[in-house]
PDB file of C-alpha atoms in Angstrom:
ATOM      1  CA  MET T   1     -57.547  -2.840 122.531  1.00 49.00           C
ATOM      2  CA  SER T   2     -59.213  -5.579 120.651  1.00 57.00           C
ATOM      3  CA  ARG T   3     -58.818  -5.862 116.926  1.00 63.00           C
ATOM      4  CA  SER T   4     -61.709  -5.821 114.523  1.00 65.00           C
ATOM      5  CA  GLN T   5     -63.131  -9.233 113.634  1.00 68.00           C
ATOM      6  CA  ASP T   6     -63.157  -8.365 109.920  1.00 71.00           C
ATOM      7  CA  SER T   7     -59.884  -8.866 108.166  1.00 87.00           C
ATOM      8  CA  TRP T   8     -58.688  -6.638 105.366  1.00 84.00           C
ATOM      9  CA  ASN T   9     -59.412  -9.331 102.718  1.00 89.00           C
ATOM     10  CA  LYS T  10     -62.941  -9.758 104.007  1.00 90.00           C
ATOM     11  CA  ARG T  11     -63.621  -6.028 103.674  1.00 90.00           C
ATOM     12  CA  GLU T  12     -62.165  -6.014 100.147  1.00 92.00           C
ATOM     13  CA  ARG T  13     -64.437  -8.901  99.113  1.00 93.00           C
ATOM     14  CA  GLU T  14     -67.463  -7.073 100.471  1.00 93.00           C
ATOM     15  CA  LYS T  15     -66.488  -3.922  98.548  1.00 95.00           C
ATOM     16  CA  LYS T  16     -66.076  -5.964  95.350  1.00 96.00           C
ATOM     17  CA  LYS T  17     -69.506  -7.594  95.787  1.00 97.00           C
ATOM     18  CA  GLN T  18     -71.128  -4.206  96.373  1.00 97.00           C
ATOM     19  CA  LYS T  19     -69.434  -2.796  93.261  1.00 97.00           C
ATOM     20  CA  GLU T  20     -70.623  -5.751  91.106  1.00 97.00           C
ATOM     21  CA  LYS T  21     -74.149  -5.371  92.479  1.00 97.00           C
ATOM     22  CA  GLN T  22     -74.120  -1.661  91.657  1.00 97.00           C
ATOM     23  CA  ASP T  23     -72.794  -2.304  88.104  1.00 97.00           C
ATOM     24  CA  LYS T  24     -75.514  -4.869  87.539  1.00 97.00           C
ATOM     25  CA  ALA T  25     -78.200  -2.439  88.686  1.00 96.00           C
ATOM     26  CA  GLU T  26     -76.812   0.256  86.351  1.00 96.00           C
ATOM     27  CA  LYS T  27     -76.874  -2.130  83.370  1.00 94.00           C
ATOM     28  CA  LYS T  28     -80.450  -3.105  84.207  1.00 92.00           C
ATOM     29  CA  ALA T  29     -81.518   0.544  84.334  1.00 92.00           C
ATOM     30  CA  GLU T  30     -79.742   1.227  81.031  1.00 89.00           C
ATOM     31  CA  ARG T  31     -81.574  -1.673  79.338  1.00 84.00           C
ATOM     32  CA  LYS T  32     -84.914  -0.398  80.623  1.00 85.00           C
ATOM     33  CA  GLN T  33     -84.133   3.061  79.289  1.00 85.00           C
ATOM     34  CA  GLN T  34     -83.347   1.758  75.789  1.00 81.00           C
ATOM     35  CA  GLY T  35     -86.593  -0.177  75.621  1.00 73.00           C
ATOM     36  CA  THR T  36     -87.227  -3.791  74.744  1.00 68.00           C
ATOM     37  CA  ARG T  37     -86.563  -5.296  71.363  1.00 68.00           C
ATOM     38  CA  GLY T  38     -89.799  -6.008  69.563  1.00 71.00           C
ATOM     39  CA  ILE T  39     -90.738  -9.331  68.010  1.00 73.00           C
ATOM     40  CA  ASP T  40     -90.238  -7.772  64.561  1.00 70.00           C
ATOM     41  CA  GLU T  41     -86.551  -7.150  65.288  1.00 75.00           C
ATOM     42  CA  MET T  42     -86.060 -10.751  66.372  1.00 80.00           C
ATOM     43  CA  MET T  43     -87.786 -12.344  63.358  1.00 86.00           C
ATOM     44  CA  ALA T  44     -85.747 -13.816  60.525  1.00 90.00           C
ATOM     45  CA  TYR T  45     -87.063 -14.957  57.155  1.00 90.00           C
ATOM     46  CA  ILE T  46     -85.757 -17.311  54.492  1.00 88.00           C
ATOM     47  CA  ASP T  47     -85.900 -16.136  50.887  1.00 85.00           C
ATOM     48  CA  GLU T  48     -86.489 -18.296  47.793  1.00 81.00           C
ATOM     49  CA  ASN T  49     -82.745 -19.035  47.532  1.00 83.00           C
ATOM     50  CA  GLY T  50     -82.493 -20.299  51.122  1.00 85.00           C
ATOM     51  CA  ASN T  51     -80.693 -17.227  52.496  1.00 91.00           C
ATOM     52  CA  ILE T  52     -81.661 -15.765  55.884  1.00 91.00           C
ATOM     53  CA  VAL T  53     -82.934 -12.191  55.527  1.00 90.00           C
ATOM     54  CA  ASP T  54     -84.586  -9.687  57.878  1.00 86.00           C
ATOM     55  CA  THR T  55     -87.355  -8.603  55.480  1.00 87.00           C
ATOM     56  CA  PRO T  56     -90.476 -10.713  54.942  1.00 86.00           C
ATOM     57  CA  PRO T  57     -90.884 -12.412  51.543  1.00 84.00           C
ATOM     58  CA  ASP T  58     -92.745 -10.648  48.748  1.00 84.00           C
ATOM     59  CA  PRO T  59     -96.264 -12.168  48.500  1.00 83.00           C
ATOM     60  CA  THR T  60     -96.427 -11.473  44.745  1.00 85.00           C
ATOM     61  CA  ARG T  61     -93.474 -13.806  44.090  1.00 81.00           C
ATOM     62  CA  LYS T  62     -95.090 -16.653  46.032  1.00 81.00           C
ATOM     63  CA  VAL T  63     -95.169 -19.983  44.161  1.00 82.00           C
ATOM     64  CA  GLU T  64     -98.219 -22.226  44.536  1.00 86.00           C
ATOM     65  CA  VAL T  65     -97.529 -25.939  45.077  1.00 87.00           C
ATOM     66  CA  LYS T  66    -100.222 -28.557  44.521  1.00 91.00           C
ATOM     67  CA  LEU T  67    -100.802 -31.057  47.306  1.00 91.00           C
ATOM     68  CA  GLU T  68    -100.482 -33.939  44.836  1.00 89.00           C
ATOM     69  CA  ASP T  69     -96.934 -32.828  43.956  1.00 86.00           C
ATOM     70  CA  ILE T  70     -95.692 -33.176  47.543  1.00 86.00           C
ATOM     71  CA  VAL T  71     -94.164 -36.624  48.093  1.00 80.00           C
ATOM     72  CA  ILE T  72     -94.194 -37.901  51.644  1.00 85.00           C
ATOM     73  CA  GLY T  73     -91.911 -40.857  52.297  1.00 82.00           C
ATOM     74  CA  VAL T  74     -89.797 -42.772  49.842  1.00 75.00           C
ATOM     75  CA  PRO T  75     -90.861 -42.382  46.214  1.00 63.00           C
ATOM     76  CA  LYS T  76     -91.828 -45.602  44.478  1.00 65.00           C
ATOM     77  CA  LYS T  77     -89.240 -47.144  42.195  1.00 61.00           C
ATOM     78  CA  SER T  78     -90.111 -46.360  38.601  1.00 59.00           C
ATOM     79  CA  GLU T  79     -90.362 -49.180  36.145  1.00 49.00           C
ATOM     80  CA  LEU T  80     -87.049 -49.640  34.349  1.00 45.00           C
ATOM     81  CA  ASP T  81     -86.871 -50.181  30.616  1.00 43.00           C
ATOM     82  CA  GLU T  82     -86.037 -53.701  29.525  1.00 43.00           C
ATOM     83  CA  ALA T  83     -82.705 -52.507  28.106  1.00 44.00           C
ATOM     84  CA  GLU T  84     -81.698 -50.934  31.435  1.00 56.00           C
ATOM     85  CA  ALA T  85     -82.682 -54.008  33.455  1.00 73.00           C
ATOM     86  CA  VAL T  86     -80.348 -56.339  31.518  1.00 85.00           C
ATOM     87  CA  ARG T  87     -76.695 -55.870  32.436  1.00 89.00           C
ATOM     88  CA  THR T  88     -73.564 -57.127  30.745  1.00 92.00           C
ATOM     89  CA  GLY T  89     -70.460 -58.466  32.399  1.00 94.00           C
ATOM     90  CA  ILE T  90     -67.528 -60.856  32.173  1.00 94.00           C
ATOM     91  CA  VAL T  91     -67.284 -64.041  34.223  1.00 94.00           C
ATOM     92  CA  SER T  92     -64.236 -63.454  36.425  1.00 94.00           C
ATOM     93  CA  PHE T  93     -64.415 -66.784  38.297  1.00 93.00           C
ATOM     94  CA  PHE T  94     -66.546 -69.905  37.864  1.00 92.00           C
ATOM     95  CA  ASN T  95     -66.203 -73.268  39.638  1.00 92.00           C
ATOM     96  CA  GLU T  96     -68.136 -75.890  37.659  1.00 89.00           C
ATOM     97  CA  ALA T  97     -67.627 -78.555  40.345  1.00 91.00           C
ATOM     98  CA  LYS T  98     -69.318 -76.447  43.049  1.00 93.00           C
ATOM     99  CA  GLY T  99     -71.671 -74.613  40.652  1.00 91.00           C
ATOM    100  CA  PHE T 100     -70.999 -70.980  41.508  1.00 93.00           C
ATOM    101  CA  GLY T 101     -68.922 -68.034  40.354  1.00 94.00           C
ATOM    102  CA  PHE T 102     -68.687 -64.282  40.044  1.00 94.00           C
ATOM    103  CA  ILE T 103     -69.470 -61.872  37.224  1.00 94.00           C
ATOM    104  CA  ARG T 104     -67.690 -58.506  36.946  1.00 94.00           C
ATOM    105  CA  ASP T 105     -70.365 -55.960  35.933  1.00 91.00           C
ATOM    106  CA  LEU T 106     -69.140 -53.748  33.070  1.00 89.00           C
ATOM    107  CA  GLN T 107     -71.315 -50.762  34.085  1.00 86.00           C
ATOM    108  CA  SER T 108     -70.552 -50.506  37.794  1.00 85.00           C
ATOM    109  CA  GLY T 109     -67.434 -52.686  38.037  1.00 87.00           C
ATOM    110  CA  GLU T 110     -68.799 -54.583  41.040  1.00 90.00           C
ATOM    111  CA  SER T 111     -68.534 -58.341  41.445  1.00 92.00           C
ATOM    112  CA  ILE T 112     -71.897 -60.167  41.467  1.00 93.00           C
ATOM    113  CA  PHE T 113     -72.453 -63.728  42.663  1.00 94.00           C
ATOM    114  CA  VAL T 114     -73.885 -66.247  40.164  1.00 94.00           C
ATOM    115  CA  HIS T 115     -75.148 -69.789  40.787  1.00 93.00           C
ATOM    116  CA  ILE T 116     -75.294 -72.479  38.109  1.00 92.00           C
ATOM    117  CA  ASN T 117     -79.105 -72.745  38.574  1.00 92.00           C
ATOM    118  CA  ALA T 118     -79.454 -69.130  37.329  1.00 89.00           C
ATOM    119  CA  CYS T 119     -77.554 -69.879  34.088  1.00 91.00           C
ATOM    120  CA  GLN T 120     -79.528 -70.499  30.902  1.00 90.00           C
ATOM    121  CA  ASP T 121     -76.382 -71.282  28.882  1.00 89.00           C
ATOM    122  CA  ARG T 122     -73.184 -73.077  29.844  1.00 90.00           C
ATOM    123  CA  ILE T 123     -70.689 -70.414  31.008  1.00 90.00           C
ATOM    124  CA  GLY T 124     -67.011 -70.369  31.926  1.00 89.00           C
ATOM    125  CA  GLU T 125     -64.305 -67.920  33.007  1.00 92.00           C
ATOM    126  CA  GLY T 126     -63.742 -65.044  30.586  1.00 91.00           C
ATOM    127  CA  ASN T 127     -67.165 -65.374  28.887  1.00 91.00           C
ATOM    128  CA  LYS T 128     -69.154 -62.212  28.204  1.00 94.00           C
ATOM    129  CA  VAL T 129     -72.681 -62.639  29.610  1.00 94.00           C
ATOM    130  CA  GLN T 130     -75.973 -60.775  29.964  1.00 94.00           C
ATOM    131  CA  PHE T 131     -77.854 -61.027  33.267  1.00 93.00           C
ATOM    132  CA  ASP T 132     -80.404 -59.482  35.607  1.00 91.00           C
ATOM    133  CA  VAL T 133     -79.571 -58.504  39.180  1.00 90.00           C
ATOM    134  CA  GLU T 134     -81.655 -59.652  42.152  1.00 89.00           C
ATOM    135  CA  LYS T 135     -81.289 -59.139  45.860  1.00 88.00           C
ATOM    136  CA  GLY T 136     -80.214 -62.476  47.337  1.00 85.00           C
ATOM    137  CA  PRO T 137     -79.899 -63.545  50.989  1.00 87.00           C
ATOM    138  CA  ARG T 138     -76.237 -62.441  51.098  1.00 87.00           C
ATOM    139  CA  GLY T 139     -76.312 -59.480  48.709  1.00 86.00           C
ATOM    140  CA  LEU T 140     -76.643 -58.991  44.956  1.00 87.00           C
ATOM    141  CA  GLN T 141     -77.088 -62.114  42.858  1.00 92.00           C
ATOM    142  CA  ALA T 142     -77.202 -62.621  39.084  1.00 91.00           C
ATOM    143  CA  ALA T 143     -80.337 -64.149  37.539  1.00 91.00           C
ATOM    144  CA  GLN T 144     -81.246 -65.281  34.001  1.00 91.00           C
ATOM    145  CA  VAL T 145     -77.596 -65.464  32.958  1.00 92.00           C
ATOM    146  CA  LYS T 146     -76.969 -66.133  29.263  1.00 92.00           C
ATOM    147  CA  LEU T 147     -74.056 -65.695  26.884  1.00 91.00           C
ATOM    148  CA  ALA T 148     -73.896 -62.273  25.240  1.00 86.00           C
ATOM    149  CA  PRO T 149     -74.085 -62.170  21.432  1.00 79.00           C
TER     150      PRO T 149
END
């Protein structure tokens, strides 16, 4: 009277595996019966407004673009007018002993460094000045600073 080597849990696991295998086979047969999805069903198109649609774009509404109009890379900086290049500001701090200070730009409100060598006129705190902006070693720097009329 020996007992079976398979325990009840072992038999249940085997039944479960067989059931899952059978379900998988049924799903596979069902997919084959329905047929495969064609490439046309999987394609998506983008219309002129940037929306994803399932219909191809209308060739009559196609817009031609010249090769010269396509810009690759960073566009070149356009030449600024002389009036735009000259900025106005107020000297917020100036140390005559050390020869440097800061100008508060009236357009952007940022503080720009100024050295006494860049000044064409004698300036002091509170003066309204006109200046150009250059890129210095430590950031923006005022150049050709003169008193505003």
